[in-house]
Each structure stands twice: as C-alpha cells, then as structure tokens.
Coordinates of C-alpha atoms and ligand atoms in Angstrom, one line a residue:
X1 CA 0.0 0.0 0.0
X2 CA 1.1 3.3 -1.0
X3 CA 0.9 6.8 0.1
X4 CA 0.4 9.3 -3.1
X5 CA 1.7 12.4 -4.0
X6 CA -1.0 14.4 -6.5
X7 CA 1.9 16.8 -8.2
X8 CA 1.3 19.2 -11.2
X9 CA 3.2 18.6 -14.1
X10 CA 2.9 21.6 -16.5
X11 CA 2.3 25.3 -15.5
X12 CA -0.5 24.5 -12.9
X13 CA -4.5 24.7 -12.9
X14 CA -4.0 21.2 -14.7
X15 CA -6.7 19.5 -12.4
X16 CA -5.2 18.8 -9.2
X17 CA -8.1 19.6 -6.8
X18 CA -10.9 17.6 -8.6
X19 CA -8.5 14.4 -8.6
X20 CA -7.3 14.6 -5.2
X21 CA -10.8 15.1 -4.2
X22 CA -11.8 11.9 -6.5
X23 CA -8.7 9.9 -4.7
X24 CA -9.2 11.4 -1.3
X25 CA -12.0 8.7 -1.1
X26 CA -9.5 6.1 -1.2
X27 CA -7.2 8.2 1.4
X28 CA -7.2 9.0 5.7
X29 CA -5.1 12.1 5.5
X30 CA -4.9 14.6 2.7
X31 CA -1.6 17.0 3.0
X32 CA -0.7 20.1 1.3
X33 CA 3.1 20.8 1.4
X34 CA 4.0 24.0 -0.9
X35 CA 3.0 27.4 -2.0
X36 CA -0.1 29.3 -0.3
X37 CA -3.0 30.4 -1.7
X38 CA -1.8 31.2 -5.3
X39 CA -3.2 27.9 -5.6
X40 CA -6.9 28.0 -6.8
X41 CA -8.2 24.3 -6.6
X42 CA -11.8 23.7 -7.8
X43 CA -14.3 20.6 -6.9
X44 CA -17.7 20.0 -8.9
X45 CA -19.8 17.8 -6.8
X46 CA -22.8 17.0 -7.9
X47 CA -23.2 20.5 -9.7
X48 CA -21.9 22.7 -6.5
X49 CA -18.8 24.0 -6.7
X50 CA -16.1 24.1 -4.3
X51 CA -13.2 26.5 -4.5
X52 CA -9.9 25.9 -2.1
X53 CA -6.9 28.2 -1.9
X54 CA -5.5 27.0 1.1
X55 CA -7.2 23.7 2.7
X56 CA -6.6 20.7 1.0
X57 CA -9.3 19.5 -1.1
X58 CA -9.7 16.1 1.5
X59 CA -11.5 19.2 3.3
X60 CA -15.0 18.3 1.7
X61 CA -15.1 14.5 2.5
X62 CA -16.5 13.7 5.9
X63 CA -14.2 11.4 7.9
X64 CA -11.3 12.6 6.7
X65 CA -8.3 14.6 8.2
X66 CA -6.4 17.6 6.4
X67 CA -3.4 18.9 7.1
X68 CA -1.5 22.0 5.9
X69 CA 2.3 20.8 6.4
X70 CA 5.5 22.9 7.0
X71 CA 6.0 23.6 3.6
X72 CA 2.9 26.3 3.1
X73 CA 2.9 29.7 3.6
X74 CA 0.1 30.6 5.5
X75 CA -1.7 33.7 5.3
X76 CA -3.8 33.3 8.5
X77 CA -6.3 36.1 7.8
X78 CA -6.9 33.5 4.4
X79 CA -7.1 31.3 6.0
X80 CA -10.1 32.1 8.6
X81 CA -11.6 33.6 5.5
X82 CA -11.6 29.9 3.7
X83 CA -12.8 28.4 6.6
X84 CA -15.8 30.9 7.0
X85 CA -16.7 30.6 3.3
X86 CA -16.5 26.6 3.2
X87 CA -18.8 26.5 6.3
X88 CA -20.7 28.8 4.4
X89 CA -21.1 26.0 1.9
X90 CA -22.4 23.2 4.8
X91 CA -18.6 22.2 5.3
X92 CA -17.8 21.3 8.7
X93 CA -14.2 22.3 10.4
X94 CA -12.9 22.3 13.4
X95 CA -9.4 20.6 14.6
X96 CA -10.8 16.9 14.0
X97 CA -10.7 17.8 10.4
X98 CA -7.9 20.2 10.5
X99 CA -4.6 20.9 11.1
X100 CA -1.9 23.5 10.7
X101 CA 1.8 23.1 11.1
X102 CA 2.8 25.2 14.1
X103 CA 6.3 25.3 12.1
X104 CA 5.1 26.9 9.2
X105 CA 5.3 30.6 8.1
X106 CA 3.2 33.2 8.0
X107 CA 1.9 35.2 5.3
X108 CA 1.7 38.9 6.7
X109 CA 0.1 42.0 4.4
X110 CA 3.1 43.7 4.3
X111 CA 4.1 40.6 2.0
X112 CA 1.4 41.2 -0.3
X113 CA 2.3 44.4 -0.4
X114 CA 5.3 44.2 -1.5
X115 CA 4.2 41.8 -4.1
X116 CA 2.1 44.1 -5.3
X117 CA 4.4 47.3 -5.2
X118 CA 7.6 45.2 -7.0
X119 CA 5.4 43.8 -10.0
X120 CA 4.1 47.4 -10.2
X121 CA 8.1 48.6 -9.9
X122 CA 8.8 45.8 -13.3
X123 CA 7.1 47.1 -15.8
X124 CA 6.7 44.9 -18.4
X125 CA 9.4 43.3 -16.6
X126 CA 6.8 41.4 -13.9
X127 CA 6.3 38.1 -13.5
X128 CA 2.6 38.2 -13.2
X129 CA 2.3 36.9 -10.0
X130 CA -1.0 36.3 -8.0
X131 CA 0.4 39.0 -5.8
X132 CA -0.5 37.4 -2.9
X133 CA 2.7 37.5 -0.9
X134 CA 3.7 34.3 -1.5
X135 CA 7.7 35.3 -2.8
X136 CA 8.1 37.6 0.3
X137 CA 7.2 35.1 2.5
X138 CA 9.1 32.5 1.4
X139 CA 12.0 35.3 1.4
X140 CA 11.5 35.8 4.8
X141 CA 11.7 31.9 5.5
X142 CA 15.1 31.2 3.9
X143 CA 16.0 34.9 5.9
X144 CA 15.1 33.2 9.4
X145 CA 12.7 36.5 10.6
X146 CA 10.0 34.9 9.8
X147 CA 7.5 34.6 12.0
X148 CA 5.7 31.1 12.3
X149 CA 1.9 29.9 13.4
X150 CA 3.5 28.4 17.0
X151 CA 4.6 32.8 17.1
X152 CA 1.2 33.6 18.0
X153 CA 0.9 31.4 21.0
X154 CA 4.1 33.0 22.9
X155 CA 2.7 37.0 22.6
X156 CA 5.6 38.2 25.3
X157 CA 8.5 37.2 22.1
X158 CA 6.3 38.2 19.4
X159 CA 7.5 42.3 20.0
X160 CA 11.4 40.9 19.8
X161 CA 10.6 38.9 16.4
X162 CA 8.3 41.8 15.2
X163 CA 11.3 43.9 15.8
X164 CA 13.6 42.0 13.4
X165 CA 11.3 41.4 11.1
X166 CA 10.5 45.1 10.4
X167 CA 14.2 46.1 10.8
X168 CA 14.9 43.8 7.5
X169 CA 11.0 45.5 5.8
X170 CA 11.1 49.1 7.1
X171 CA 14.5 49.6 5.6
X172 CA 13.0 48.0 2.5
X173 CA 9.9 49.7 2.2
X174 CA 11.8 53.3 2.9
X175 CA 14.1 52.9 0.2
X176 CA 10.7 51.8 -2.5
X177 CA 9.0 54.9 -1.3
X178 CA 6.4 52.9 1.0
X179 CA 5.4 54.1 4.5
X180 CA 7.0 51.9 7.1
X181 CA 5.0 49.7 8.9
X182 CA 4.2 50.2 12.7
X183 CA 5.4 47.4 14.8
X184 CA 2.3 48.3 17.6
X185 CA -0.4 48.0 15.0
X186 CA 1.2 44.4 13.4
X187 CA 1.1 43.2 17.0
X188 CA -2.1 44.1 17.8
X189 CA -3.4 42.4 14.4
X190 CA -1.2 39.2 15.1
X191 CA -2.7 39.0 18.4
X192 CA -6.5 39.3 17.0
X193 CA -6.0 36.8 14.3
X194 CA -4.2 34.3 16.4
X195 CA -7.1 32.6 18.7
X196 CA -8.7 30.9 15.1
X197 CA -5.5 29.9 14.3
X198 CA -3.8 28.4 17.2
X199 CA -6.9 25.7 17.6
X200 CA -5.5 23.9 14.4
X201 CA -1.9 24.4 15.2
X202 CA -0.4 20.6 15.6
X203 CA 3.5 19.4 15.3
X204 CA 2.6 17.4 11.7
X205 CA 5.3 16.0 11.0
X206 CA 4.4 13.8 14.6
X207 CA 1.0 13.4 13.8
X208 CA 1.7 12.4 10.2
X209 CA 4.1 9.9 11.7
X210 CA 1.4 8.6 13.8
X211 CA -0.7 8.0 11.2
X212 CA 2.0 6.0 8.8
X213 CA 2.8 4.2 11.5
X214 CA -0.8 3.5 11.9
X215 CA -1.5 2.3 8.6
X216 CA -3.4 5.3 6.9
X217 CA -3.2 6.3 3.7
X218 CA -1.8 9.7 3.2
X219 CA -2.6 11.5 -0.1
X220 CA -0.7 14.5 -1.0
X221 CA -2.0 17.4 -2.6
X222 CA 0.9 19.5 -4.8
X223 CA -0.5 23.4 -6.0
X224 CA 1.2 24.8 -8.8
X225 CA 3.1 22.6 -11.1
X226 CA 6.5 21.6 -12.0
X227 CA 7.5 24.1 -14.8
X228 CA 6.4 26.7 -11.5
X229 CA 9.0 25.2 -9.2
X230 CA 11.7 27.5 -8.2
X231 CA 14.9 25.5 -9.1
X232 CA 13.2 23.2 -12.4
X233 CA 10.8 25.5 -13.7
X234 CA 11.1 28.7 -16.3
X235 CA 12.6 31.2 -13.8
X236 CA 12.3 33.9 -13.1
X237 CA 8.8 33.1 -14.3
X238 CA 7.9 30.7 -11.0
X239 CA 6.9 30.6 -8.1
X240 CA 8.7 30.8 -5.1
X241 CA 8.6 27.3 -3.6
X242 CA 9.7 23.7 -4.6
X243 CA 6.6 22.1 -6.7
X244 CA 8.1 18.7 -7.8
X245 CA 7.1 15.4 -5.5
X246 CA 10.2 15.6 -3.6
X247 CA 9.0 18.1 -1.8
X248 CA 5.9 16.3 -0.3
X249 CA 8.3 14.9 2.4
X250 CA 10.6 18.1 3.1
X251 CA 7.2 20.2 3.7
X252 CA 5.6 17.9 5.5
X253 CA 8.1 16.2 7.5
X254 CA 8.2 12.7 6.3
X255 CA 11.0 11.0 5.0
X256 CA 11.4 10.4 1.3
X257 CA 10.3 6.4 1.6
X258 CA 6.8 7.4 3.3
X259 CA 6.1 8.6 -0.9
X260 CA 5.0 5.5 -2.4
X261 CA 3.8 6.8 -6.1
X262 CA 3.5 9.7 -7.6
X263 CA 0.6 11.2 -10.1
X264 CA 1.2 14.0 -12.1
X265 CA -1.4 16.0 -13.6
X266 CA -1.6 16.8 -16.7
X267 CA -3.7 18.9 -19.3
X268 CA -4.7 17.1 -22.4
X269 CA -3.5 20.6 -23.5
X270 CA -1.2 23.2 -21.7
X271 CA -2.0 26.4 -20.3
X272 CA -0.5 29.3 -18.6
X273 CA -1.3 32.4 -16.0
X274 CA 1.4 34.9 -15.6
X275 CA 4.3 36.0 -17.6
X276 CA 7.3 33.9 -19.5
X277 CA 8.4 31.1 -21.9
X278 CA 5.3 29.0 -23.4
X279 CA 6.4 27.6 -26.9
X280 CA 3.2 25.9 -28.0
X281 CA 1.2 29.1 -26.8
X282 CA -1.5 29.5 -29.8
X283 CA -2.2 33.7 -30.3
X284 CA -5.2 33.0 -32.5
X285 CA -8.2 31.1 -33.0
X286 CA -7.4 27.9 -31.7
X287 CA -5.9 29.3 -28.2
X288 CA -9.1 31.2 -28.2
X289 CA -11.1 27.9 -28.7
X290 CA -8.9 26.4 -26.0
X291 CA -9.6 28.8 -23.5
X292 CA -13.5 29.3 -24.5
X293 CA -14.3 25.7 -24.2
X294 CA -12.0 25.2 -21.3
X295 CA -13.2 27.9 -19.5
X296 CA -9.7 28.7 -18.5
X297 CA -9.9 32.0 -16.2
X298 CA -7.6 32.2 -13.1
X299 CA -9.0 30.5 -10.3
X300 CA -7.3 33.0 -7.6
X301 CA -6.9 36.1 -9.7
X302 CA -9.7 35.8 -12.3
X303 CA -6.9 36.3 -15.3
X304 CA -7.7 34.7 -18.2
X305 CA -5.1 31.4 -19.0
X306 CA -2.7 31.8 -22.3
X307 CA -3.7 28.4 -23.9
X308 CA -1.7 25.9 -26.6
X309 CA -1.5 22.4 -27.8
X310 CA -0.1 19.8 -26.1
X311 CA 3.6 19.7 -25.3
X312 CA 5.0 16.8 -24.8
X313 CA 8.6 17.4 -24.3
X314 CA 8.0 19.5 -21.3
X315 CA 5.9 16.8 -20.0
X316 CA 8.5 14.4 -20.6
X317 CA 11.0 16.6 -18.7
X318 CA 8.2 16.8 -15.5
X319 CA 7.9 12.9 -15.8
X320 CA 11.1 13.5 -14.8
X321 CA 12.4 15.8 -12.4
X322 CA 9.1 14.9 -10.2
X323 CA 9.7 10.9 -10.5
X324 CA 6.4 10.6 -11.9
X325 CA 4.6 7.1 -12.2
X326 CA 0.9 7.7 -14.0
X327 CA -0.5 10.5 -15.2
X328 CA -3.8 11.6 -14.6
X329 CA -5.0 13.3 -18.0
X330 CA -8.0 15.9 -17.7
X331 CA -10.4 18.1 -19.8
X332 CA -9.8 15.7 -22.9
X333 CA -13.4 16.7 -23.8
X334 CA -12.2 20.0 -24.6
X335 CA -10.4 18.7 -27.3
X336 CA -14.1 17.2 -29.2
X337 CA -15.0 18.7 -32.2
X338 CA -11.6 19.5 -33.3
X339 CA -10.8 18.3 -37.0
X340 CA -7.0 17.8 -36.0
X341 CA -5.0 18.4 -33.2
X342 CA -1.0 19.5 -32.6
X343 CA 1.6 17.4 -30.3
X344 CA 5.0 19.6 -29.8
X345 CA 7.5 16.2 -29.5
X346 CA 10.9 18.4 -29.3
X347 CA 12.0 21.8 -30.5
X348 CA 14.6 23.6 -32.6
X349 CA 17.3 26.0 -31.0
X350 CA 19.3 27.8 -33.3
X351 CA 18.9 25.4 -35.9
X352 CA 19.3 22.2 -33.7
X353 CA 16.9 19.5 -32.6
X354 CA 16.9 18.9 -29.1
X355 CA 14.2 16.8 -26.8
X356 CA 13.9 19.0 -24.1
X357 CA 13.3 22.5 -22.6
X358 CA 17.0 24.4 -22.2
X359 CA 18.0 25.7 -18.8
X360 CA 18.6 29.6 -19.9
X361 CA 15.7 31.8 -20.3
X362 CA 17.4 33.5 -23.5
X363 CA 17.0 29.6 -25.4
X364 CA 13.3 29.0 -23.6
X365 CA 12.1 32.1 -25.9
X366 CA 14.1 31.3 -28.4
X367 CA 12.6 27.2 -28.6
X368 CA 10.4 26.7 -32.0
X369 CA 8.4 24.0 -31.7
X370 CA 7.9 21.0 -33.6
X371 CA 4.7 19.5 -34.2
X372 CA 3.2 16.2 -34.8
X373 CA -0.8 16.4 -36.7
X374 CA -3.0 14.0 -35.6
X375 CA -6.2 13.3 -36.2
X376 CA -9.3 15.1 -34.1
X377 CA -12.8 13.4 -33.0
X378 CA -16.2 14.9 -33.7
X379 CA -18.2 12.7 -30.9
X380 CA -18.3 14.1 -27.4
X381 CA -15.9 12.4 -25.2
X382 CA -17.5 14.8 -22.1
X383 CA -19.0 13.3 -18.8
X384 CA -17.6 9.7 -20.5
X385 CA -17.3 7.2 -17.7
X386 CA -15.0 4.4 -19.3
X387 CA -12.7 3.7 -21.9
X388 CA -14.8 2.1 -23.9
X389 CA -17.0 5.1 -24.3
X390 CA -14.3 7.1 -26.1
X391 CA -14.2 7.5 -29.5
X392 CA -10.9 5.6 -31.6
X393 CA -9.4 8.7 -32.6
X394 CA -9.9 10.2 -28.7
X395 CA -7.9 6.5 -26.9
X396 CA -5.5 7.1 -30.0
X397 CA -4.3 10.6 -29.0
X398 CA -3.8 9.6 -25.1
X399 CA -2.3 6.5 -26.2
X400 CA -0.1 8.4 -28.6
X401 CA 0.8 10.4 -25.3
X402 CA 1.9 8.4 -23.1
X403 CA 4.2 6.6 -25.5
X404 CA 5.6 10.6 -26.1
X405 CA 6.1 11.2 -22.4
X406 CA 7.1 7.8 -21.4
X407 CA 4.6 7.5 -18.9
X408 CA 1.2 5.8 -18.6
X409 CA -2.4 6.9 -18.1
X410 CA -3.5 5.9 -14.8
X411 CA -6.7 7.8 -14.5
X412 CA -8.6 10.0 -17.4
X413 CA -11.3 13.1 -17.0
X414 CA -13.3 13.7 -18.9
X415 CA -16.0 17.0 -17.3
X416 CA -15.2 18.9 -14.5
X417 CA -17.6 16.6 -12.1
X418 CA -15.7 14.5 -9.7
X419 CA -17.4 11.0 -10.8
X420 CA -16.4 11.5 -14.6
X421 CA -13.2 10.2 -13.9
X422 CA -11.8 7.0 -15.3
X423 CA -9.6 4.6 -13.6
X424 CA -7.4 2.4 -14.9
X425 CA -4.5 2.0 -12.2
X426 CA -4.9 3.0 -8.9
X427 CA -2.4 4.9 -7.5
X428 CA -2.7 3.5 -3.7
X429 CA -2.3 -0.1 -5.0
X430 CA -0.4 0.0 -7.8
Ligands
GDP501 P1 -5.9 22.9 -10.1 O1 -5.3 24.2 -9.7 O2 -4.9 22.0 -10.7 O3 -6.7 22.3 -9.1 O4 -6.9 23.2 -11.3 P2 -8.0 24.4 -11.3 O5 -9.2 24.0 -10.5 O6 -7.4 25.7 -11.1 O7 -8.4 24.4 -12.9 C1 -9.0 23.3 -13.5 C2 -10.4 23.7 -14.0 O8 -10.8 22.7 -14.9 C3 -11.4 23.7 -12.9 O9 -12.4 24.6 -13.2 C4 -12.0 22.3 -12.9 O10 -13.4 22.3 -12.5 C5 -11.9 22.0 -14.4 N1 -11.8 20.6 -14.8 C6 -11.1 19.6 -14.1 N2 -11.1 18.5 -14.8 C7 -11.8 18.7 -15.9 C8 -12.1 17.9 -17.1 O11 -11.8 16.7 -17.2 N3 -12.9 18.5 -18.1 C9 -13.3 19.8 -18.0 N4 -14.0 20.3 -19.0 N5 -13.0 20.6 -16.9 C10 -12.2 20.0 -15.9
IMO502 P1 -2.7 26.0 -8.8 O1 -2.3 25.2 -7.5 C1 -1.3 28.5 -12.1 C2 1.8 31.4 -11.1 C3 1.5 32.9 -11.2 C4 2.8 33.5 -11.7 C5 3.8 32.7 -10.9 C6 4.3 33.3 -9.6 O2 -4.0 26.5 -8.8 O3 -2.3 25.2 -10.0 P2 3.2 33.6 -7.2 O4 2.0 34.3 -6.8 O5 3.2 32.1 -6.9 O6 4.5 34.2 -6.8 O7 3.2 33.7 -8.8 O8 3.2 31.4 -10.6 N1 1.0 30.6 -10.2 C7 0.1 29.7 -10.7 N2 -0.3 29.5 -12.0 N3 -1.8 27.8 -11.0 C8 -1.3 28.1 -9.8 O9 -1.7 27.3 -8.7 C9 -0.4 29.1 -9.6 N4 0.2 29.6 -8.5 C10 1.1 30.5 -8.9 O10 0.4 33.1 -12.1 O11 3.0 33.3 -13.0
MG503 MG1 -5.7 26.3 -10.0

C-alpha cells in the first residue's frame, strides 16, 4: 500500500483539486506541502462548486483529516476567511478535520504588499504573480525572521521577532517609497488573528508519523506545477517554492520512503497564467477555442489562462524531475470537435533539434516547436465514464501520449464533475 503524491506537471491549474478530491476517497489524510494560496483548486460535486486556496481539497469529505504541512505559507487572515466561506457552503471544520503546522510561516500583508508594489516597480518586466505575498514570505523563511503559526501562542517574544522582522521591511519599504510599517499595529493584528489559528496548530510531522505508522493512507495534494517550481521551472517566471514530488516529504516532514507513487497531472493541452516562456502558446483562434471551451480564467486572480497544444517534451522533462509514475490526463473533452489536433514532441534552437526545454531563459524564448498532426474526433468524449466510451481517434491521441512522455495513463477526466473520472491503475495499489 502506498501513500500518493498528487503533483502538477505543467504550468498548474492542470486538475489537481478535482482528482485529489476523487482519490481522497480512497485516502485518511490529505496533505498540502507548498505554496499558499496562489493555488486555486476547484471541486464539482454533484453540480456545487467548491473553490480551495488553502485547505486541502480532503477538506470536503466527511471522515477525513487535512493537514497544511510545514511547507505552506500561510496567510492566516486567508485562512479564517476559507474556513468561513467553506462553512458557508455546509462544510464542517474544526481541529478533528484540520490541522496547521505550528512550524510553518506566516503570510503577513506587508508581504502582499510588497508583491504588489515590485510587479508594479517591473514594468513589463513582472512576473505576473497572484500577488499574494507568497515570494516575500518564502524570502523571509530562507531569511530566518520569519514569523511562524507556534509565534502567536508566545505574545511576550512576538515584539522581539516583530522587531527583526520590520528592521529587515522598514529599511526595505523606505528605500521603495512605501510608508513603514508600525510594529504596535502588526502586533495588535497578530494577536486578534491568532485565537482561530492556534486551535488547528499541531506538530505534523508527529501526527503524520502517527498515522503512517498507523496504517493510513496519506494522499498529497501538490498546488502549482513543475514548470512553477523554483529550481526546475522557467525562472524567473515561477513561483517561489519547490513544486516537484520531492517536496511532499521536506514540507511535511516525512521522510522520502513514506512517498509510495506519484501522479502528475496533466492537461490534455497546456496552459499558462502569468508572464514567461510558453512555446506551444497559440495567439489566434485555436488558443481562443482552447480557452472558451475550457473555461480557462484564473481560479485565484480571475486572469484569463494563455492556452496551446499539447507539449510533450516539457511533460516528458516533468515525468522527470518529479519521479512521476501515472498520469492523470483531464479536460480531454475540450479537445471534441476538433478536426486535427498538434503534439509539440521536441524543439529547434538555433537550428538544432533537441528533446527538451533548455535551462537559460534567453534559449526558452528562443525554442520553436515541432509539431506532430494527428487526427481530431467529432463525438463528445465529455462526462464519459470508461474507456470504452471514447471514440478511436480520442484513446489514439492519449495513447499516442503516453508513449511521447514515457509514462502511462493511470486515470482520465473527462467533465469537471468529480465521478467522470476513469480509472485504470490506482495509484494507492499499484
Ligand atoms: P488545479 O489548480 O490544478 O486544481 O486546477 P483548477 O481547479 O485551477 O483548474 C482546473 C479547471 O478545470 C477547474 O475549473 C475544474 O473544475 C476543471 N476541470 C477539471 N477536470 C476537468 C475535465 O476533465 N474537463 C473539464 N472540462 N474541466 C475540468
Ligand atoms: P494551482 O495550484 C497557475 C503562477 C502565477 C505566476 C507565478 C508566480 O491552482 O495550480 P506567485 O504568486 O506564486 O508568486 O506567482 O506562478 N501561479 C500559478 N499558476 N496555477 C497556480 O496554482 C499558480 N500559483 C502561482 O500566475 O505566473
Ligand atoms: Mg488552479
């Protein structure tokens, strides 16, 4: 029996919250170990619609416990505001269902701030960031002035950590022009917010040991996705955190041999929020179609999704530097109706072929891609429920996949509704 790390493996928004809600059936303890709430997850069940930034999507399932691991960035004001709205929706929370580690980091608004003011600052320059604070914060982290969830339980050393913190953002903030920030009135909010925090606070890494060595089944719930992650992805144009699988045991605090297999999810095309390199990106009618059919709009910011075909090679790389062992491949009914559809297999750089994205940001923009044609499907693959309701052309082109990523299909979606899913392996026994 395995545990399961859910992982992205394009530029995110690839699925990730409607299969981990379909798997988290199968699963005790549902875990988010990265970025903040950049992430925009969304769950259809039965027709209502469920939209998660920070709680992991095990959130909705009775019976089951969810746990924000070391590895987030927590903004805690967020926070209360998810849990208010998802109550607001018949969700019930409270610390049987929730945890939060006390060792992670705090999102604070002069983080968002300064999001905000440097993408202003860039120009055309900007990364395009959800401008939620999430680079700061992790800044801060690697820094060591953070200030972490277990901070608001010990008020008499918050004024000493305030006090370094601000030191490090005052000086900051005076040199951008910004007014400084009073370390009185960021106590005072710290202290108000930190009563509906601290009831969730828990040392995870323990109680995640607990419940491995208790036999549950932990499923992992990656945000983002791999071409995001700060060290593999297109940087600059990332985020700020790791995204790849390996990080479901550094921000959680399990060991690397508590992951037993790893799903990546992937777009049956690719899309993109934000700035930076995106070689199959189609500026015309087809993206259009693409984003039209796939409603693709920003689940956090409400930006609308730079759509293309289907790139393989970067795919292939994720496969890759994420160790993943299926794929689940969504919103393959988005592709119905058209007559023939484009597969990037490599690219050429300055007259070379090579099989794989370059490292340097100059050759990422420079990358032309090469295309394979195959043929589209007129029949409506949407809300299909098995294999053998897809049409010949529809199981050649994810066949024809897999072979160009080297990886199999282990599950297939086919409508935004959590039961149109199909399953051929499952993750937790495979
Ligand atoms: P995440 O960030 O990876 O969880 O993905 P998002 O929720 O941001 O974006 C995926 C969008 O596609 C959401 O609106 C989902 O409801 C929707 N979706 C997921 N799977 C499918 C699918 O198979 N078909 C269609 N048409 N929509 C899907
Ligand atoms: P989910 O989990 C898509 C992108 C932003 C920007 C870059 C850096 O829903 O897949 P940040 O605010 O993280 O500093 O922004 O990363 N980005 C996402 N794009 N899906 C996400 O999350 C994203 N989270 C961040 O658009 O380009
Ligand atoms: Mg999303």
């Amino acid at each position: 029996m395995a545990n399961v790390v859910v992982v992205g493996a394009q530029w995110g928004d690839e699925g990730k919250g409607k299969i981990v809600d379909w798997l988290s059936e199968r699963a005790d303890v549902v875990v988010r170990f990265q970025g903040g709430h950049n992430a925009g997850h969304t769950l259809v069940i039965d027709g209502k619609v469920f939209k998660l930034s920070l709680l992991p999507s095990g959130i909705v399932r009775p019976g089951k416990l969810s746990v924000i691991g070391n590895g987030v960035v927590v903004d805690p004001w967020a926070l209360c505001g998810e849990i208010e709205r998802l109550r607001g929706q018949g969700v019930e929370i409270s610390r049987d269902n929730l945890r939060v580690a006390e060792n992670a980091v705090l999102i604070l608004p002069l983080h968002s701030e300064l999001d905000g003011i440097r993408e202003e600052a860039a120009g055309k320059g900007a990364i395009g960031t959800t401008r939620r604070g999430i680079g700061p914060a992790y800044e801060d982290k690697v820094g060591r002035r953070a200030i972490r969830v277990m901070d608001l339980e010990r008020v008499e050393e918050l004024e000493g950590k305030i006090a370094r913190l601000l030191s490090h953002h005052n000086a900051l903030r005076r040199g951008l022009g910004a007014p400084e920030v009073d370390p009185q009135a960021l106590h005072d909010e710290l202290c108000a917010v930190a009563p509906k925090v601290l009831p969730y606070a828990d040392s995870v890494w323990m109680l995640l040991d607990e419940h491995r060595r208790a036999g549950s089944r932990i499923l992992f719930e990656g945000a983002q996705g791999a071409l995001l992650d700060i060290d593999h992805g297109t940087y600059p144009y990332v985020t700020s955190s790791n995204v790849v699988a390996g990080q479901a045991a550094t921000g959680s605090g399990l060991g690397p041999g508590a992951i037993g297999y790893v799903l990546g999810i992937v777009k049956a095309y690719t899309t993109r929020v934000g700035a930076g390199p995106f070689p199959t990106e189609q500026l015309n009618e087809v993206g259009q179609r693409l984003g039209e059919r796939g409603h693709e709009f920003g689940t956090v910011t409400g930006r609308k999704r730079r759509c293309g075909w289907f790139d393989a090679a970067l795919v292939r790389q994720t496969v890759k530097t994420s160790g993943i062992n299926g794929i689940a491949l969504t919103k393959l009914d988005v592709l119905d109706g058209f007559e023939e559809l484009k597969l990037c297999v490599g690219y050429r750089l300055d007259g070379k072929r090579i099989d794989h994205l370059p490292a340097s940001e100059a050759a990422q923009a420079r990358v032309e891609p090469i295309y394979e044609t195959v043929e589209g499907w007129s029949q409506s693959t949407q809300g299909a429920r098995s294999w053998a309701d897809l049409p010949a052309q529809a199981v050649k082109y994810v066949r024809h996949i897999e072979e160009l990523i080297e990886c199999p299909v282990a599950l297939l979606s086919t409508s935004p509704e959590r039961d149109d899913t199909i399953l051929m392996t499952d993750p937790f026994e495979d």
